[in-house]
């Protein structure tokens, strides 16, 4: 994973010694999804999928999103052809603000792969750490 992808998509609370200073705004947080660009961008035009979930984050707490699910829309805006770095402004926001994600089930959902679903999340800080972080390639 690129350092930029992890930085812009995680929602782990910063330490007191390291205030949040992201390129996209001070004090913004996400929904606890670690996103990755698809190796094959022709995968139905959806270039961004979930690589992992931040423990305790809104994504994990939803019990709906799993690694491998593809991101389809953010607050009704189509993400076809977008890359992770282009989505930070749509995913990050103030603590407690709402965001609606339309997702497409990945291969972890036996019998449900390809099903499109919507999950509404509130942005917040997550516990430090990652769940199911795939090994670096």
mmCIF file of C-alpha atoms in Angstrom:
data_model
loop_
_atom_site.group_PDB
_atom_site.id
_atom_site.type_symbol
_atom_site.label_atom_id
_atom_site.label_comp_id
_atom_site.label_asym_id
_atom_site.label_seq_id
_atom_site.Cartn_x
_atom_site.Cartn_y
_atom_site.Cartn_z
ATOM 1 C CA UNK A 1 0.000 0.000 0.000
ATOM 2 C CA UNK A 2 1.180 3.465 -0.642
ATOM 3 C CA UNK A 3 1.728 5.671 2.373
ATOM 4 C CA UNK A 4 -0.646 8.256 0.856
ATOM 5 C CA UNK A 5 -3.471 5.720 0.479
ATOM 6 C CA UNK A 6 -3.226 4.626 4.103
ATOM 7 C CA UNK A 7 -2.926 8.212 5.377
ATOM 8 C CA UNK A 8 -5.964 9.497 3.514
ATOM 9 C CA UNK A 9 -8.332 6.635 4.228
ATOM 10 C CA UNK A 10 -7.741 5.549 7.823
ATOM 11 C CA UNK A 11 -9.512 7.027 10.790
ATOM 12 C CA UNK A 12 -7.182 6.212 13.661
ATOM 13 C CA UNK A 13 -7.064 8.898 16.341
ATOM 14 C CA UNK A 14 -3.793 10.839 16.273
ATOM 15 C CA UNK A 15 -1.705 11.103 19.409
ATOM 16 C CA UNK A 16 -1.586 14.382 21.355
ATOM 17 C CA UNK A 17 1.980 14.846 20.177
ATOM 18 C CA UNK A 18 0.979 14.480 16.524
ATOM 19 C CA UNK A 19 -2.024 16.638 15.673
ATOM 20 C CA UNK A 20 -3.986 15.782 12.568
ATOM 21 C CA UNK A 21 -2.538 17.667 9.631
ATOM 22 C CA UNK A 22 -3.719 16.086 6.444
ATOM 23 C CA UNK A 23 -3.572 17.627 3.029
ATOM 24 C CA UNK A 24 -7.356 17.529 2.910
ATOM 25 C CA UNK A 25 -8.034 19.380 6.158
ATOM 26 C CA UNK A 26 -7.208 19.624 9.829
ATOM 27 C CA UNK A 27 -9.167 17.434 12.227
ATOM 28 C CA UNK A 28 -10.967 15.383 9.603
ATOM 29 C CA UNK A 29 -11.562 11.684 10.040
ATOM 30 C CA UNK A 30 -12.889 8.886 7.904
ATOM 31 C CA UNK A 31 -14.930 5.715 8.203
ATOM 32 C CA UNK A 32 -12.150 3.259 8.987
ATOM 33 C CA UNK A 33 -11.671 1.775 5.523
ATOM 34 C CA UNK A 34 -8.245 1.093 4.080
ATOM 35 C CA UNK A 35 -8.732 1.401 0.334
ATOM 36 C CA UNK A 36 -6.625 0.162 -2.533
ATOM 37 C CA UNK A 37 -6.547 0.806 -6.240
ATOM 38 C CA UNK A 38 -7.468 -2.240 -8.322
ATOM 39 C CA UNK A 39 -4.594 -3.970 -10.032
ATOM 40 C CA UNK A 40 -6.842 -4.333 -13.083
ATOM 41 C CA UNK A 41 -8.696 -1.059 -13.504
ATOM 42 C CA UNK A 42 -11.031 -2.631 -16.036
ATOM 43 C CA UNK A 43 -12.888 -4.474 -13.243
ATOM 44 C CA UNK A 44 -16.265 -3.076 -14.318
ATOM 45 C CA UNK A 45 -14.713 0.401 -14.124
ATOM 46 C CA UNK A 46 -14.540 0.254 -10.323
ATOM 47 C CA UNK A 47 -10.928 0.961 -9.464
ATOM 48 C CA UNK A 48 -11.147 1.181 -5.663
ATOM 49 C CA UNK A 49 -11.788 -1.663 -3.250
ATOM 50 C CA UNK A 50 -11.503 -2.251 0.485
ATOM 51 C CA UNK A 51 -8.137 -3.717 1.427
ATOM 52 C CA UNK A 52 -8.799 -3.775 5.170
ATOM 53 C CA UNK A 53 -10.843 -2.252 7.983
ATOM 54 C CA UNK A 54 -9.633 -0.204 10.947
ATOM 55 C CA UNK A 55 -10.509 -2.000 14.199
ATOM 56 C CA UNK A 56 -13.381 -0.261 15.920
ATOM 57 C CA UNK A 57 -14.053 2.025 12.975
ATOM 58 C CA UNK A 58 -17.469 2.754 11.501
ATOM 59 C CA UNK A 59 -16.854 0.393 8.571
ATOM 60 C CA UNK A 60 -16.100 -2.557 10.821
ATOM 61 C CA UNK A 61 -18.916 -1.668 13.227
ATOM 62 C CA UNK A 62 -21.418 -1.767 10.351
ATOM 63 C CA UNK A 63 -20.857 -5.538 9.995
ATOM 64 C CA UNK A 64 -21.599 -5.096 6.298
ATOM 65 C CA UNK A 65 -18.328 -4.119 4.640
ATOM 66 C CA UNK A 66 -15.578 -6.678 4.078
ATOM 67 C CA UNK A 67 -12.160 -6.641 2.471
ATOM 68 C CA UNK A 68 -12.537 -7.083 -1.276
ATOM 69 C CA UNK A 69 -15.784 -5.098 -1.588
ATOM 70 C CA UNK A 70 -15.619 -2.467 -4.344
ATOM 71 C CA UNK A 71 -16.590 1.153 -3.786
ATOM 72 C CA UNK A 72 -19.304 2.253 -6.257
ATOM 73 C CA UNK A 73 -20.612 5.617 -4.974
ATOM 74 C CA UNK A 74 -19.930 8.073 -2.162
ATOM 75 C CA UNK A 75 -22.941 10.196 -1.198
ATOM 76 C CA UNK A 76 -24.502 9.442 -4.588
ATOM 77 C CA UNK A 77 -21.388 10.436 -6.556
ATOM 78 C CA UNK A 78 -20.113 7.743 -8.899
ATOM 79 C CA UNK A 79 -16.500 6.677 -8.321
ATOM 80 C CA UNK A 80 -16.084 4.762 -11.594
ATOM 81 C CA UNK A 81 -12.619 5.470 -12.957
ATOM 82 C CA UNK A 82 -11.428 7.223 -9.757
ATOM 83 C CA UNK A 83 -8.333 6.290 -7.754
ATOM 84 C CA UNK A 84 -7.950 6.287 -3.946
ATOM 85 C CA UNK A 85 -6.129 9.619 -3.885
ATOM 86 C CA UNK A 86 -9.046 11.300 -5.653
ATOM 87 C CA UNK A 87 -11.603 10.136 -3.078
ATOM 88 C CA UNK A 88 -10.183 11.590 0.134
ATOM 89 C CA UNK A 89 -12.203 14.819 -0.136
ATOM 90 C CA UNK A 90 -15.403 12.749 -0.402
ATOM 91 C CA UNK A 91 -14.559 10.279 2.369
ATOM 92 C CA UNK A 92 -13.046 12.528 5.012
ATOM 93 C CA UNK A 93 -15.073 14.949 7.090
ATOM 94 C CA UNK A 94 -15.760 16.257 10.576
ATOM 95 C CA UNK A 95 -16.313 13.808 13.420
ATOM 96 C CA UNK A 96 -19.950 12.696 13.507
ATOM 97 C CA UNK A 97 -20.789 13.745 9.951
ATOM 98 C CA UNK A 98 -22.652 11.211 7.825
ATOM 99 C CA UNK A 99 -21.557 9.566 4.600
ATOM 100 C CA UNK A 100 -23.419 7.063 2.437
ATOM 101 C CA UNK A 101 -21.396 4.435 0.593
ATOM 102 C CA UNK A 102 -22.698 2.228 -2.186
ATOM 103 C CA UNK A 103 -20.600 -0.912 -2.336
ATOM 104 C CA UNK A 104 -20.369 -4.017 -4.501
ATOM 105 C CA UNK A 105 -19.769 -7.305 -2.710
ATOM 106 C CA UNK A 106 -16.385 -8.864 -3.289
ATOM 107 C CA UNK A 107 -15.263 -12.505 -3.343
ATOM 108 C CA UNK A 108 -15.436 -12.887 0.487
ATOM 109 C CA UNK A 109 -19.237 -13.031 0.222
ATOM 110 C CA UNK A 110 -19.874 -16.585 -0.940
ATOM 111 C CA UNK A 111 -23.050 -16.613 -2.995
ATOM 112 C CA UNK A 112 -23.425 -12.837 -2.760
ATOM 113 C CA UNK A 113 -20.502 -11.638 -4.840
ATOM 114 C CA UNK A 114 -21.468 -8.779 -7.123
ATOM 115 C CA UNK A 115 -24.514 -7.700 -5.105
ATOM 116 C CA UNK A 116 -24.719 -3.905 -4.712
ATOM 117 C CA UNK A 117 -25.628 -2.569 -1.263
ATOM 118 C CA UNK A 118 -25.670 0.771 0.553
ATOM 119 C CA UNK A 119 -24.310 1.477 4.023
ATOM 120 C CA UNK A 120 -24.731 4.773 5.895
ATOM 121 C CA UNK A 121 -21.887 5.592 8.281
ATOM 122 C CA UNK A 122 -20.929 8.397 10.649
ATOM 123 C CA UNK A 123 -17.314 9.483 10.542
ATOM 124 C CA UNK A 124 -15.411 9.013 13.793
ATOM 125 C CA UNK A 125 -12.048 8.099 15.177
ATOM 126 C CA UNK A 126 -11.289 4.392 15.351
ATOM 127 C CA UNK A 127 -9.079 2.376 17.655
ATOM 128 C CA UNK A 128 -5.513 2.217 16.440
ATOM 129 C CA UNK A 129 -4.666 -0.766 14.311
ATOM 130 C CA UNK A 130 -5.912 -2.623 11.293
ATOM 131 C CA UNK A 131 -7.974 -5.746 10.803
ATOM 132 C CA UNK A 132 -7.000 -8.228 8.088
ATOM 133 C CA UNK A 133 -4.278 -6.110 6.514
ATOM 134 C CA UNK A 134 -3.096 -8.002 3.436
ATOM 135 C CA UNK A 135 0.617 -8.520 3.009
ATOM 136 C CA UNK A 136 2.490 -5.978 0.916
ATOM 137 C CA UNK A 137 3.086 -7.021 -2.662
#
